[in-house]
Short mmCIF file of C-alpha atoms in Angstrom, two decimals:
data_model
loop_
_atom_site.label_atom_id
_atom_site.label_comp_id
_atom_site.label_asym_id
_atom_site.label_seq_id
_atom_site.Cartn_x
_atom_site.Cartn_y
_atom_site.Cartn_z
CA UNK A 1362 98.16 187.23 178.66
CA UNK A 1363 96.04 190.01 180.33
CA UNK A 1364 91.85 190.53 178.72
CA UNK A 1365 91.07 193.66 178.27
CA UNK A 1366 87.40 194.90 177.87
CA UNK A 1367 87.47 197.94 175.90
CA UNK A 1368 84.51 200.32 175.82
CA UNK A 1369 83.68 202.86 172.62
CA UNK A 1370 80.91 205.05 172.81
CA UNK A 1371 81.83 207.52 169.77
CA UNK A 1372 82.22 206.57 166.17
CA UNK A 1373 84.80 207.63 163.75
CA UNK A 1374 83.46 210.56 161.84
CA UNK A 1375 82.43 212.06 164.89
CA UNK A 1376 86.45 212.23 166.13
CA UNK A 1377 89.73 211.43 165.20
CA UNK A 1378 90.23 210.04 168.69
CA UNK A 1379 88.33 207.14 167.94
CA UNK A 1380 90.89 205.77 165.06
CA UNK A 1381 93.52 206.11 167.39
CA UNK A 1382 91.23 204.50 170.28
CA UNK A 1383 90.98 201.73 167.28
CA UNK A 1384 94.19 201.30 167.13
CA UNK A 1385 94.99 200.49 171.04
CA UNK A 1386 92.81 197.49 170.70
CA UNK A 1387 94.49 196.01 167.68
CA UNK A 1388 98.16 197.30 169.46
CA UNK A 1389 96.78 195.20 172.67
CA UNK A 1390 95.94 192.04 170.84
CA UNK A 1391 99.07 191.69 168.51
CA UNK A 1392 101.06 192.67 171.85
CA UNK A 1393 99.40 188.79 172.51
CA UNK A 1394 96.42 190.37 175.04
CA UNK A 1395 92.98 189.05 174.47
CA UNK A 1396 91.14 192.27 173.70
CA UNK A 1397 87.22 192.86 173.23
CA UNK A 1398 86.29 196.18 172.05
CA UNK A 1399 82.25 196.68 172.83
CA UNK A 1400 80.82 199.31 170.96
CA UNK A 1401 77.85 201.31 172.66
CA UNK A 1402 75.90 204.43 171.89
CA UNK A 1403 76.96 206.06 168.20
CA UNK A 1404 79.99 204.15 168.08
CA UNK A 1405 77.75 201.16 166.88
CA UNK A 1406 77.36 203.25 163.21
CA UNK A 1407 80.60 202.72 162.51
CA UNK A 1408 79.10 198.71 162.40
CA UNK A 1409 77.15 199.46 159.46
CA UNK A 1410 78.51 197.29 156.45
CA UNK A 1411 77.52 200.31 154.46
CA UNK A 1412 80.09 202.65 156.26
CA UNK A 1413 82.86 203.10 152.89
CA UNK A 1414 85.76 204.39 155.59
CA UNK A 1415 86.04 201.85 158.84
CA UNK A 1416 88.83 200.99 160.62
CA UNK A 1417 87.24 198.41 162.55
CA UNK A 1418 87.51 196.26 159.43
CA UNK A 1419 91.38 195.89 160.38
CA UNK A 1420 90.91 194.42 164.03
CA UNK A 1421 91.14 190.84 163.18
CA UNK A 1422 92.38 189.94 166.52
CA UNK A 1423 89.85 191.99 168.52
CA UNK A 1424 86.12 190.44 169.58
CA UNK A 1425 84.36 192.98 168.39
CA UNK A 1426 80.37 193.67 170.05
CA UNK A 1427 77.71 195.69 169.20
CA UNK A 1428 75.20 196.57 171.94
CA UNK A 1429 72.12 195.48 170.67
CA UNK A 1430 70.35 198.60 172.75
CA UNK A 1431 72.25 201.21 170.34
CA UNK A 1432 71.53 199.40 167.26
CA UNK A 1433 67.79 199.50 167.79
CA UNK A 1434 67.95 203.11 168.35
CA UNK A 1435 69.67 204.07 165.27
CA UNK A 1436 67.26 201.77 163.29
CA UNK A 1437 70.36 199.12 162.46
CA UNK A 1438 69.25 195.33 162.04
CA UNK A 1439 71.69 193.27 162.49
CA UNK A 1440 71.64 191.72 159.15
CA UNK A 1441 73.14 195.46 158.47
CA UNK A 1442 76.47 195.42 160.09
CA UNK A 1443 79.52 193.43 159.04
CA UNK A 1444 80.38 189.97 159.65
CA UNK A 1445 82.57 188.90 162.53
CA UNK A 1446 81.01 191.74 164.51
CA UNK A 1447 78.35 190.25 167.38
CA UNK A 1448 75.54 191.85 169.03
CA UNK A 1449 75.67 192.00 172.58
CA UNK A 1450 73.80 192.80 175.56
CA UNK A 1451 74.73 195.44 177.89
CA UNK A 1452 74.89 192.61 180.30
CA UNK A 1453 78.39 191.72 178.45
CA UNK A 1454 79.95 194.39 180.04
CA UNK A 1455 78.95 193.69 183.84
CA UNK A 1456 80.22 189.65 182.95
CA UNK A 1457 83.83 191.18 181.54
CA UNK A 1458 84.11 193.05 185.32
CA UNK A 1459 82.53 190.28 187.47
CA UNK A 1460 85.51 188.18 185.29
CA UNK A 1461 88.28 190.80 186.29
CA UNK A 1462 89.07 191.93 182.94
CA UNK A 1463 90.84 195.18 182.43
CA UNK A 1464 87.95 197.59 181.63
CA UNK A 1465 88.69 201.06 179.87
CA UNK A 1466 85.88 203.09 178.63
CA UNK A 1467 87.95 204.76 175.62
CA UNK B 499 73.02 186.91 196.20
CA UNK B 500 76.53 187.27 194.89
CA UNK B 501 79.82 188.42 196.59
CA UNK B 502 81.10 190.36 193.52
CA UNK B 503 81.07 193.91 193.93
CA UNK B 504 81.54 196.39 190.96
CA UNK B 505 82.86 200.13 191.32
CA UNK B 506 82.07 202.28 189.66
CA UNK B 507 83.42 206.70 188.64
CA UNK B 508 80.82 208.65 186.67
CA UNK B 509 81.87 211.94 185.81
CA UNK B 510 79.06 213.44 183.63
CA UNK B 511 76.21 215.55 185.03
CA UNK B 512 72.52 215.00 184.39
CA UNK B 513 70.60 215.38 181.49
CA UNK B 514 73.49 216.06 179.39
CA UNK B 515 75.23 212.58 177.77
CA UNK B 516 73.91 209.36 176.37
CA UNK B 517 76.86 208.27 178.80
CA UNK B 518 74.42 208.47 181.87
CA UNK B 519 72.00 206.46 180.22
CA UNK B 520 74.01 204.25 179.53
CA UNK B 521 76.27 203.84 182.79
CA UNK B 522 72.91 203.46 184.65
CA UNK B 523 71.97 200.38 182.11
CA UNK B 524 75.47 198.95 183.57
CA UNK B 525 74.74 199.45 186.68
CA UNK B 526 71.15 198.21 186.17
CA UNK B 527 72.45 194.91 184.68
CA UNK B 528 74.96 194.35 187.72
CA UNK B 529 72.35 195.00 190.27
CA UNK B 530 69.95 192.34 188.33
CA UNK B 531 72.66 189.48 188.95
CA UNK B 532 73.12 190.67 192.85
CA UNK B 533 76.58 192.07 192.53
CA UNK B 534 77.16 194.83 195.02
CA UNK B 535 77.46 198.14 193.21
CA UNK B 536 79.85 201.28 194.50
CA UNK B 537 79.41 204.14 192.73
CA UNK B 538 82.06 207.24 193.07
CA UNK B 539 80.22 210.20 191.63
CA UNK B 540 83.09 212.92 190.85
CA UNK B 541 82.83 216.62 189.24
CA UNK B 542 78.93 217.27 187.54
CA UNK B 543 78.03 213.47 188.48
CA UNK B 544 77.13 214.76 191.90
CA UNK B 545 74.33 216.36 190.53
CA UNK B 546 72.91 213.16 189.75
CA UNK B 547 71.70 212.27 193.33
CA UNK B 548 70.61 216.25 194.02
CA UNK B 549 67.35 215.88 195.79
CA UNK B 550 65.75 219.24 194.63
CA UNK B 551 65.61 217.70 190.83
CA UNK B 552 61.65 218.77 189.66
CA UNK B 553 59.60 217.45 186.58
CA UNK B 554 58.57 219.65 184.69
CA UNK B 555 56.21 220.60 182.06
CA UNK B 556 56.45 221.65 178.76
CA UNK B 557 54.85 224.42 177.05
CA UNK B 558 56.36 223.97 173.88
CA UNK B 559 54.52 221.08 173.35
CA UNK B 560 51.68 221.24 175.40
CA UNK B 561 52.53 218.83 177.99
CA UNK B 562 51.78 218.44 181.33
CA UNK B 563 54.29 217.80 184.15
CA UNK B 564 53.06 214.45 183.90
CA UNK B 565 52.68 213.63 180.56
CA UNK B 566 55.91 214.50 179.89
CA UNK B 567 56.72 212.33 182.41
CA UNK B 568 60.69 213.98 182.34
CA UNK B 569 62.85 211.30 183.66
CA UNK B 570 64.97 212.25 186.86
CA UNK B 571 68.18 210.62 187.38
CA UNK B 572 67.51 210.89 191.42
CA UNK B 573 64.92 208.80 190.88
CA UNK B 574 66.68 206.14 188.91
CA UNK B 575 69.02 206.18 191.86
CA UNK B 576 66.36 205.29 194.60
CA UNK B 577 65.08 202.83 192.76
CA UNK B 578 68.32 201.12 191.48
CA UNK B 579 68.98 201.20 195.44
CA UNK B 580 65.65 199.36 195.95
CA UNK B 581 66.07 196.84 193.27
CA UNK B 582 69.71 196.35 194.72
CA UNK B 583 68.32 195.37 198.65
CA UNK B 584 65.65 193.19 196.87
CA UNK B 585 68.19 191.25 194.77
CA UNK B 586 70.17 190.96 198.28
CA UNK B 587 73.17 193.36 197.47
CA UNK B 588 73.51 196.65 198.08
CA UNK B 589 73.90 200.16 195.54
CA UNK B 590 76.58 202.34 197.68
CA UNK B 591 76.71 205.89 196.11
CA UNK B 592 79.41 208.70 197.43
CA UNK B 593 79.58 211.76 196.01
CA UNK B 594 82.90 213.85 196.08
CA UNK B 595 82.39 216.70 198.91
CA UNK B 596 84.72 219.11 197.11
CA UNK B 597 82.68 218.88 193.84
CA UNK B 598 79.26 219.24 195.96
CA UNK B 599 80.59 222.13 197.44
CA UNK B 600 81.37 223.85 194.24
CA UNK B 601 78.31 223.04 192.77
CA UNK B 602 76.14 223.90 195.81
CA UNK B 603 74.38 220.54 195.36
CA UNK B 604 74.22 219.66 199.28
CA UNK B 605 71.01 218.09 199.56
CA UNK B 606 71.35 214.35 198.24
CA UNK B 607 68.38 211.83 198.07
CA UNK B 608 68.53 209.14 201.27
CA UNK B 609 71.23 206.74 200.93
CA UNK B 610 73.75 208.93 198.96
CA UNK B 611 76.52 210.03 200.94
CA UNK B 612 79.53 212.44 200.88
CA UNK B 613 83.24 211.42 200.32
CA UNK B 614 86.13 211.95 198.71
CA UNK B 615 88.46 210.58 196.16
CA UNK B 616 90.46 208.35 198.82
CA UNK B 617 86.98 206.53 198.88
CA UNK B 618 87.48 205.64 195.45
CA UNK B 619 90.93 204.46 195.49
CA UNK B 620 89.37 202.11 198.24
CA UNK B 621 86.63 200.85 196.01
CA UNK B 622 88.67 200.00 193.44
CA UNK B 623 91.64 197.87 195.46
CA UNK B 624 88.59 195.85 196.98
CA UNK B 625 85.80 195.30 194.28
CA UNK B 626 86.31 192.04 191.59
CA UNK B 627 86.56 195.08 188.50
CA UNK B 628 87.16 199.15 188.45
CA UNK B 629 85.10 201.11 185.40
CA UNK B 630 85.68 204.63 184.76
CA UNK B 631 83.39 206.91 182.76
CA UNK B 632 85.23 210.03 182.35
CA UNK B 633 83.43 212.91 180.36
CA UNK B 634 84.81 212.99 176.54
#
């Protein structure tokens, strides 16, 4: 079993990419990988339990984190975004490479 | 101290992408715990270290150069080097000659140096964990 540490800085209605970015993690964790996706910058909208459209809702198998940086500059508490997702330091990334997991910045 | 070292490929130029902001806060955060710190800087990304960047002010809104305070990313890279010797690692920054040379962007702040993409390829079979930022 290999970790990857996946990195999303775009959100969904911003481009298509990112559904298909989406769905590498989950193809990565039921391919029996452990798989984190961190979500920086305006991917961390799509976090919003608000959002009516989200694929992130279907990653069951993926750690999902929300940099807690992005949230506070979109005005997002984290009693706003949906359960199972985690807020996260940036410092989360710089632990995933100093534990030689597989980083991609999708 | 710590004998971890992190590389790192940025690709976007300055003042353009919430990217740079945010690689820098990754690099930031590695240079806090004392890993060493390569940085490849490929295509605009060698425009980050260009030594000729000038605040400036702004007449739109009235501002002085200095209240407007306009943040330049050689700065951030001096200082991030500092921080780096005072936490006992070190920040090593190359830029890619080719894309320097394109650019015109010769004159890099002290302690950035030219390279090429073999340099990388380097980095990235010795360091503890590879990250590339490529431009979207």
């Amino acid at each position: 079993m290999k970790k990857y540490f996946l990195i999303e800085s775009r959100n969904p209605w911003d481009s298509q990419q990112v559904d298909r970015n989406y769905q590498i993690a989950a193809d990565l964790a039921k391919a029996g990988n452990e798989v984190t996706l961190f979500m920086v910058e305006n991917a961390v909208l799509a976090t919003r339990s608000s959002a009516k459209t989200n694929g992130l809702t279907n990653l069951k198998q993926v750690k999902l984190l929300a940099d807690d940086f992005s949230l506070k500059e979109r005005g997002i508490m984290p009693s706003e975004i949906f359960a199972g997702i985690e807020v996260a330091s940036i410092n989360a990334v710089v632990d995933a490479m100093a534990n030689k997991q597989k980083m991609i910045w999708l | 101290m710590s004998n971890k070292t992190l590389s790192f490929l940025m690709m976007d130029g300055p003042f353009e992408q919430a990217r740079t902001t945010t690689s820098f806060r990754i690099i930031a955060a590695a240079i806090a715990r004392g890993y060493n710190v390569n940085v490849f800087a490929y295509e605009g990304a060698v425009s980050l270290s260009f030594a000729k960047q000038t605040p400036h002010a702004n007449s739109i809104h009235g501002h002085s150069s200095e209240e407007e305070n306009h943040p330049l990313t050689k700065d951030w890279i001096a200082a991030l080097m500092k921080e780096a010797e005072a936490k006992g690692g070190k920040l090593d920054w190359i830029n890619c000659g080719l894309c320097v040379d394109e650019r015109g962007v010769t004159e890099a702040i002290a302690g950035c140096r030219r390279g090429a993409p073999k340099d990388f390829w380097q980095w990235a079979t010795e360091s503890d964990a590879t990250l590339v930022i490529g431009t979207k």
